[in-house]
Short mmCIF file of C-alpha atoms and ligand atoms in Angstrom, two decimals:
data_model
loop_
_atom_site.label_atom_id
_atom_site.label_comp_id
_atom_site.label_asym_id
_atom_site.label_seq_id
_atom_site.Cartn_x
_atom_site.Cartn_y
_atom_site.Cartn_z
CA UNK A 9 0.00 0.00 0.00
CA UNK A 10 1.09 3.61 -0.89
CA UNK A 11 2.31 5.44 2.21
CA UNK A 12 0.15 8.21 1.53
CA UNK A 13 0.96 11.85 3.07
CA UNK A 14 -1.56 14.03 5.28
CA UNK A 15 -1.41 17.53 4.50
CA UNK A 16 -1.93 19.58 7.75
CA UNK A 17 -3.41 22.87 6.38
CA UNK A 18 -4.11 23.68 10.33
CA UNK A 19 -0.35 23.80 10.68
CA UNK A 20 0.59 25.94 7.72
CA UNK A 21 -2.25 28.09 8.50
CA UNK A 22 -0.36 28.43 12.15
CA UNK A 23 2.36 29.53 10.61
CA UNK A 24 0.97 31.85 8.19
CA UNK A 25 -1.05 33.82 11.19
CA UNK A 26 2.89 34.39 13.12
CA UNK A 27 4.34 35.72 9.81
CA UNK A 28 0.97 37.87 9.42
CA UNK A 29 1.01 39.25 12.92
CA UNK A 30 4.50 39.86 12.94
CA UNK A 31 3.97 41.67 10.25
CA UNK A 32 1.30 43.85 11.53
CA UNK A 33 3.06 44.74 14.69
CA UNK A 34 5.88 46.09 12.23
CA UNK A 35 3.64 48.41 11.11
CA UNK A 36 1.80 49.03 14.08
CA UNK A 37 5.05 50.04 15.20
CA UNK A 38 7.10 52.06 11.93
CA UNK A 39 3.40 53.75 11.02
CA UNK A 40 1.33 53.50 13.16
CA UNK A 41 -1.57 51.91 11.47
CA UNK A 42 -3.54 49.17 12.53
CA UNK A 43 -4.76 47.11 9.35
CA UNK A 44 -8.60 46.74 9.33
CA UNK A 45 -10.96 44.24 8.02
CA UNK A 46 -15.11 44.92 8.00
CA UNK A 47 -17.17 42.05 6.69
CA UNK A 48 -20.40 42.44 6.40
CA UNK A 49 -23.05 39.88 6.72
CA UNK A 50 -26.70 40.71 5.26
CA UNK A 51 -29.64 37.65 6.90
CA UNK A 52 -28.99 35.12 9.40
CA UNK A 53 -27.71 32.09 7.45
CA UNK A 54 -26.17 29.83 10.10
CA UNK A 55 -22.61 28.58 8.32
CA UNK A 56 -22.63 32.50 6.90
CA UNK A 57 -22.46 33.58 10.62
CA UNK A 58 -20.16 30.61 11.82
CA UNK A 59 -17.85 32.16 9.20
CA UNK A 60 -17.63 35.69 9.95
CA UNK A 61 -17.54 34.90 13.84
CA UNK A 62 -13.94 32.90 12.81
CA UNK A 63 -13.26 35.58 10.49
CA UNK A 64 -13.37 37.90 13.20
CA UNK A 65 -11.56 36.03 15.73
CA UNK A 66 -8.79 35.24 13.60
CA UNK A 67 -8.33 39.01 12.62
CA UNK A 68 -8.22 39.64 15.77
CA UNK A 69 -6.02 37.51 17.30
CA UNK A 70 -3.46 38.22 14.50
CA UNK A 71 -3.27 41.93 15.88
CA UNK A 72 -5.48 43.55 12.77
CA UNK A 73 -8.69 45.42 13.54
CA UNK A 74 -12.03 43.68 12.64
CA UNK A 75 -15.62 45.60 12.24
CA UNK A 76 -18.72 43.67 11.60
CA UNK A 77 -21.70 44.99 9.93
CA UNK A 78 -24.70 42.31 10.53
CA UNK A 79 -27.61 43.64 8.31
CA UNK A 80 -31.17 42.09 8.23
CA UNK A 81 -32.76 39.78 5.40
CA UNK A 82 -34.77 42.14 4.36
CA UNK A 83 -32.24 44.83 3.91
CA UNK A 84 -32.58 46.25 -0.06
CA UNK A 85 -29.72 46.22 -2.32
CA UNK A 86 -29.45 50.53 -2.23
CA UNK A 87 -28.93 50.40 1.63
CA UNK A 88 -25.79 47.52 1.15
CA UNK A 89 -24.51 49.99 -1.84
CA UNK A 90 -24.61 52.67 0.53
CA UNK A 91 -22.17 50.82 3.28
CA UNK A 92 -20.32 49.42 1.24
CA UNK A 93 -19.87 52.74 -0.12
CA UNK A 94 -18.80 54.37 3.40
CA UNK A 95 -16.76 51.59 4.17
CA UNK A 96 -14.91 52.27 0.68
CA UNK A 97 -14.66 55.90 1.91
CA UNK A 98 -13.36 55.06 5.31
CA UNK A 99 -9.13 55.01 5.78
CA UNK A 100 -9.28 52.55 8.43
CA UNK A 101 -11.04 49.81 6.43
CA UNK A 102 -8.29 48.49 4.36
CA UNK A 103 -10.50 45.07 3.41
CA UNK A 104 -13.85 44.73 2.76
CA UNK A 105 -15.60 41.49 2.36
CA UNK A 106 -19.45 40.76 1.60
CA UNK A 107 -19.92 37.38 2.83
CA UNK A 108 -22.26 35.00 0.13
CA UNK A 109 -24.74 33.75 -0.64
CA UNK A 110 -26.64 37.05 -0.33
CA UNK A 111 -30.82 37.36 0.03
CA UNK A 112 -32.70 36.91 -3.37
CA UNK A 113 -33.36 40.26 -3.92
CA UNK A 114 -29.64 41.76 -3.82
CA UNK A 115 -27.82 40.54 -6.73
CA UNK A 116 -24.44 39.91 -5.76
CA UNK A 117 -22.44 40.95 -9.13
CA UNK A 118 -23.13 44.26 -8.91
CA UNK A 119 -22.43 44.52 -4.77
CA UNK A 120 -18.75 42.69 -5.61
CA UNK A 121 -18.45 45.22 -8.57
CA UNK A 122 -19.17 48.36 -6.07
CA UNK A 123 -16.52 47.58 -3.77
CA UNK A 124 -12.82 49.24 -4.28
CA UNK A 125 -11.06 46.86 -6.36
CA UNK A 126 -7.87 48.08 -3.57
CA UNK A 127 -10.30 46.63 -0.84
CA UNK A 128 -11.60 43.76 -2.10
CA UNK A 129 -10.20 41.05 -0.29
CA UNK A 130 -11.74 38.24 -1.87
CA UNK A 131 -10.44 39.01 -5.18
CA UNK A 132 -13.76 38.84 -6.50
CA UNK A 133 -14.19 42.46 -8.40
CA UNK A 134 -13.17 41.89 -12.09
CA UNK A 135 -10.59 44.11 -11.66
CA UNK A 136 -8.96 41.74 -9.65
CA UNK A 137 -10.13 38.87 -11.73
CA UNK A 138 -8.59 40.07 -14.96
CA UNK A 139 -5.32 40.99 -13.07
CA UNK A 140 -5.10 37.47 -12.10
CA UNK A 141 -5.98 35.81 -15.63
CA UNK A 142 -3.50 38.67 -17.10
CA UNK A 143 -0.71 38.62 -15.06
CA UNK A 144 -0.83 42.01 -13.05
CA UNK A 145 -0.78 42.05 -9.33
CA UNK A 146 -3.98 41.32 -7.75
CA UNK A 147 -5.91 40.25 -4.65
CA UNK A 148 -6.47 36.50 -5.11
CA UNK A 149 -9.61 34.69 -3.89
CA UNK A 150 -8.58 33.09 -0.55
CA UNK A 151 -9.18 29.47 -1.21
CA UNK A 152 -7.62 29.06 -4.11
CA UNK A 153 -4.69 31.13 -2.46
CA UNK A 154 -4.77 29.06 0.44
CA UNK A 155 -4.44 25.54 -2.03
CA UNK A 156 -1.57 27.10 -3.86
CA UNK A 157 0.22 27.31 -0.85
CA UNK A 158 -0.23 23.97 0.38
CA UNK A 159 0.60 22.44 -3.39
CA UNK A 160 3.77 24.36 -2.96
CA UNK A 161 4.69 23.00 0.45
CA UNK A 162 4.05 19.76 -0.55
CA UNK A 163 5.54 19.24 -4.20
CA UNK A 164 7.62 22.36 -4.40
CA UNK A 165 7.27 23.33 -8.26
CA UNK A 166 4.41 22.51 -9.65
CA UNK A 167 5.75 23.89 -13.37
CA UNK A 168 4.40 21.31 -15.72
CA UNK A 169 2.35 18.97 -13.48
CA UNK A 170 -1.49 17.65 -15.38
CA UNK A 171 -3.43 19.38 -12.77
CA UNK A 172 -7.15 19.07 -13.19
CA UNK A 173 -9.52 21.41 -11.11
CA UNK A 174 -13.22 19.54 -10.50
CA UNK A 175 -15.72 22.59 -9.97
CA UNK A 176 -15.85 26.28 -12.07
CA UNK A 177 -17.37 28.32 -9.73
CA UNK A 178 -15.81 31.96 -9.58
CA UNK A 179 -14.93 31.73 -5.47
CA UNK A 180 -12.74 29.05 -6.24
CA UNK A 181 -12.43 26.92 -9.50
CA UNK A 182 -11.92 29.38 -11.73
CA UNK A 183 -9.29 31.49 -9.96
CA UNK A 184 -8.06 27.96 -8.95
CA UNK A 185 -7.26 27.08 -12.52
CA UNK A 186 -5.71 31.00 -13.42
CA UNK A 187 -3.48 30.32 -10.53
CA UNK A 188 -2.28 26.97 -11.78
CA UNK A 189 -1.59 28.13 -14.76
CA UNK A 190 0.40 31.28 -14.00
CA UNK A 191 2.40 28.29 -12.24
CA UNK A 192 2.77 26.94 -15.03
CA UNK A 193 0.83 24.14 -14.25
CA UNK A 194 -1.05 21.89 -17.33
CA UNK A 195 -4.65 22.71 -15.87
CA UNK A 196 -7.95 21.30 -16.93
CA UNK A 197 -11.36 22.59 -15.81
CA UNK A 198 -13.92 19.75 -15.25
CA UNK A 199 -17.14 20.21 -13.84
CA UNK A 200 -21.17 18.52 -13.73
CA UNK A 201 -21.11 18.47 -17.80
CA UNK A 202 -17.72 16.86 -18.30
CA UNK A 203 -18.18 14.08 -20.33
CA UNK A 204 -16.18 11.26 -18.07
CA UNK A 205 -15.05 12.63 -14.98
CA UNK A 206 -13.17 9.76 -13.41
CA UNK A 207 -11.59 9.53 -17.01
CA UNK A 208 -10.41 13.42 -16.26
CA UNK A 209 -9.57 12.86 -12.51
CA UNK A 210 -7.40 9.73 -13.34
CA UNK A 211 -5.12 11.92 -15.07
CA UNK A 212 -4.22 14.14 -12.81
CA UNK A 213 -1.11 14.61 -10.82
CA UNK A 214 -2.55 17.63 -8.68
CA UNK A 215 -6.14 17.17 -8.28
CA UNK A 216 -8.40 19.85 -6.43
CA UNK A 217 -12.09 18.92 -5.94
CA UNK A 218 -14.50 22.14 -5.42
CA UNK A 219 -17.76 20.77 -6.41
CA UNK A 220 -19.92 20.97 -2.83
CA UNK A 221 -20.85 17.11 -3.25
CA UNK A 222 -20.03 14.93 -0.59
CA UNK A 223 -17.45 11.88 -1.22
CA UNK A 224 -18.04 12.51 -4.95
CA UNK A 225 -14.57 12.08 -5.85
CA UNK A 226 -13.83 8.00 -5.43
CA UNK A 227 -10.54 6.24 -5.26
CA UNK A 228 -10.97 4.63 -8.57
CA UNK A 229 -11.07 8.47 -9.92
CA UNK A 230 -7.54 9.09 -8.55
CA UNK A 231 -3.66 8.17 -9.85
CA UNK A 232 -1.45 6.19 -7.95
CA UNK A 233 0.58 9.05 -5.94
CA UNK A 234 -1.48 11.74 -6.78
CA UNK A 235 -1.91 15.21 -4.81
CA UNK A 236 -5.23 16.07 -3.52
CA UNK A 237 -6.65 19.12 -2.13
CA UNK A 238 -10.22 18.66 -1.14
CA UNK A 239 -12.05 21.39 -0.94
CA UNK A 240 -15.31 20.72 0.05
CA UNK A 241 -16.95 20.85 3.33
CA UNK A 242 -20.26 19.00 3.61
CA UNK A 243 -22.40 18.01 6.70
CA UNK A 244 -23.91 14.73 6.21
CA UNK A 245 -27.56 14.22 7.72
CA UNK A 246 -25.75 12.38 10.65
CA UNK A 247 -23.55 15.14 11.33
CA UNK A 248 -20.09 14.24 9.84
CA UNK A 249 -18.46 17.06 8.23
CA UNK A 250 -17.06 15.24 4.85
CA UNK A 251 -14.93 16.57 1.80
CA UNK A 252 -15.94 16.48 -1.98
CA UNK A 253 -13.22 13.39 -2.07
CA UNK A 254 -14.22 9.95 -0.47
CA UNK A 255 -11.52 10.21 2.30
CA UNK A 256 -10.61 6.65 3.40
CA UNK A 257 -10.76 5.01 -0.53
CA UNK A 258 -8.56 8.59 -1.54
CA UNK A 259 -5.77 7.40 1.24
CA UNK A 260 -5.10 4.13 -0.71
CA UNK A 261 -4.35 5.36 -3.52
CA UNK A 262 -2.96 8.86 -3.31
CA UNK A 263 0.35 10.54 -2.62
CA UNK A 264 -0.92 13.17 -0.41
CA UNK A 265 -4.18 14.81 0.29
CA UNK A 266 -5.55 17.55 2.71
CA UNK A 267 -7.95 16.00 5.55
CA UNK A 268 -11.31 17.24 6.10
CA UNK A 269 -11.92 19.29 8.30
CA UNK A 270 -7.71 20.94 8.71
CA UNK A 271 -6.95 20.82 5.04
CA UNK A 272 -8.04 23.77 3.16
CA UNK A 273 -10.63 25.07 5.92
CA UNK A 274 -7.95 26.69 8.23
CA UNK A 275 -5.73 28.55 4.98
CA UNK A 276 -8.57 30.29 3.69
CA UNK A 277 -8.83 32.32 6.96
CA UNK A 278 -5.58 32.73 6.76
CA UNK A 279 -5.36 33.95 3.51
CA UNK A 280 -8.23 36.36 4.08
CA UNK A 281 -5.75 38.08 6.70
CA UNK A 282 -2.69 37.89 4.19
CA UNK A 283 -4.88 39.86 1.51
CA UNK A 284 -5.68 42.77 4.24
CA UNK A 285 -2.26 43.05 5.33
CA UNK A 286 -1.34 43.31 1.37
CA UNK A 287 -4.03 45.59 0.53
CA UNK A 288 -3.42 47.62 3.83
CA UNK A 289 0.79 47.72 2.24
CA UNK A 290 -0.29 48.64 -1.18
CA UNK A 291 -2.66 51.43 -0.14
CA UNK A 292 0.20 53.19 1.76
CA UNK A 293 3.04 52.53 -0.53
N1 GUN B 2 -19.09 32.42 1.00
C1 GUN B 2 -18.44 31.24 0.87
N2 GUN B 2 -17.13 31.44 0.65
C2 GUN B 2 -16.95 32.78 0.62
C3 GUN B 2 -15.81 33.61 0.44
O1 GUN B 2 -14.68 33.17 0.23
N3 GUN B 2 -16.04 34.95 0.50
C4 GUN B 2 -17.26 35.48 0.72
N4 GUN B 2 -17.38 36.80 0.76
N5 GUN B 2 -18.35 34.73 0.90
C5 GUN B 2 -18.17 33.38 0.86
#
C-alpha cells in the first residue's frame, strides 16, 4: 500500500497567522496603522455567521482590527450599496468582504463590482479577476490562495504537473485554474457536464475537488501518488463534516491529500488576513 501523506493545512495556516502578525506589529510600530478588516453579513444564514464569527476572531487575534456589519434579510440592495460605499470611503477599512450567498433580492455581481477593487479582499471584483488571468498584481480569492500554498509546500514546483480542477465556480475553481496556470501548471477545468469525470480525474497529478458534493470524488477516480486538495466541506444528515473526495478510498491510492476538516478550511482564513495586510501595504506605498 502507498504510504500516503496528510497535508496539515491547520499547521501551515499556524504559521501563516505568526508571519501575518508579525507583520502587523511592524507596522503598528514604523506607522502606526492598525490594518482593518469589515465584513459584512446581510440575513442570518447559520454557516454564513459561523464564518464571519472565525473571520473575526482570527483578525483579531493576529493583531489587525475587525468591524462587523450584521444587516437584516430584508435589507434592499441601495442600503448595502450605501455601506459598502462608506466603508470604501473610510481610511481605516483596508478590506472589505461581503460574505455569500446574499438574500434573493440583492444581486451579488453588482455589490462585488461596487466595492474598491484596492479593498476587495476576496479578489472577487473583475478588476482583480482580470489581473489574475493577465498577469498584473492582484488580490487573489482566498481558497484558491490558500491551495496554492499547500501544493507548494508539498511538491515544491508545480511547473508542468497535469493538474485538473473539479468545480468552475468563480470563489474558487476558476481562480483555482488562473493560478495553476500562471504556475505553469497543465490545468484542466472539469465540472457537472464533463463528459467522463473519473476519465479526467485519473489523469491528474494535482487534483483539487471544489464541487460541494459529498465523497463525490472516489478512489478509482484518482492516480497512484497523486496530490489532492479537497475542498469541500459537507455536513452529512448524521452530522459528519465530509470533503468532496471519499476520504478513506482517496488514502489508498494517493500521494498526499488535505484531511477534512484541517486541510483547506484553516488557509482560507488565513489567507483572508494575508490579503488585508497586502491591501493595507499597497494602499500606503
Ligand atoms: N461564502 C463562501 N465562501 C466565501 C468567500 O470566500 N467569500 C465570501 N465573501 N463569501 C463566501
Amino acid at each position: 500500500m502507498v504510504e500516503t501523506r496528510l497535508i496539515d493545512g491547520k499547521a501551515a495556516a499556524a504559521a501563516l497567522r505568526a508571519r501575518i502578525a508579525a507583520a502587523a506589529t511592524e507596522i503598528k510600530v514604523r506607522h502606526g496603522i492598525v490594518p482593518g478588516l469589515a465584513a459584512v453579513l446581510v440575513g442570518d444564514d447559520p454557516a454564513s455567521d459561523v464564518y464571519v464569527r472565525s473571520k473575526a476572531k482570527a483578525t483579531r487575534e493576529a493583531g489587525l482590527a475587525s468591524v462587523e456589519h450584521r444587516l437584516p434579510a430584508a435589507t434592499g440592495e441601495a442600503e448595502l450599496l450605501r455601506l459598502v460605499a462608506s466603508l470604501n470611503a473610510d481610511p481605516a477599512i483596508d478590506g472589505i468582504l461581503v460574505q455569500l450567498p446574499l438574500p434573493p433580492q440583492i444581486e451579488p455581481q453588482r455589490v462585488i463590482e461596487a466595492i474598491d477593487p484596492a479593498k476587495d479582499v476576496d479578489g472577487f471584483h473583475p478588476q482583480n479577476v482580470g489581473r489574475l488571468w493577465s498577469g498584473g498584481t492582484a488580490l487573489v480569492p482566498c481558497t484558491p490562495y490558500g491551495c496554492l500554498m499547500l501544493l507548494r509546500e508539498t511538491l515544491g514546483g508545480i511547473a508542468g504537473a497535469e493538474a485538473v480542477v473539479l468545480g468552475r465556480s468563480n470563489i474558487v475553481g476558476k481562480p483555482m485554474a488562473a493560478l495553476l496556470t500562471a504556475a505553469d501548471a497543465t490545468v484542466t477545468i472539469a465540472h457537472s457536464r464533463t463528459r467522463d469525470l473519473p476519465a479526467e480525474c485519473r489523469r491528474a497529478e494535482v487534483l483539487v475537488a471544489a464541487v460541494g458534493r459529498p465523497e463525490m470524488v472516489r478512489g478509482a477516480w484518482i492516480a497512484p501518488g497523486a496530490t489532492v486538495i479537497d475542498v469541500g466541506i459537507n455536513r452529512l444528515p448524521d452530522g459528519r463534516l465530509v470533503g468532496d473526495v471519499a476520504y478513506a478510498e482517496a488514502l489508498a491510492v494517493a500521494g498526499a491529500i488535505t484531511p477534512v476538516p484541517g486541510g483547506v478550511g484553516p488557509m482560507t482564513i488565513a489567507c483572508l488576513l494575508e490579503n488585508t495586510l497586502r491591501a493595507a501595504e499597497a494602499r500606503r506605498r
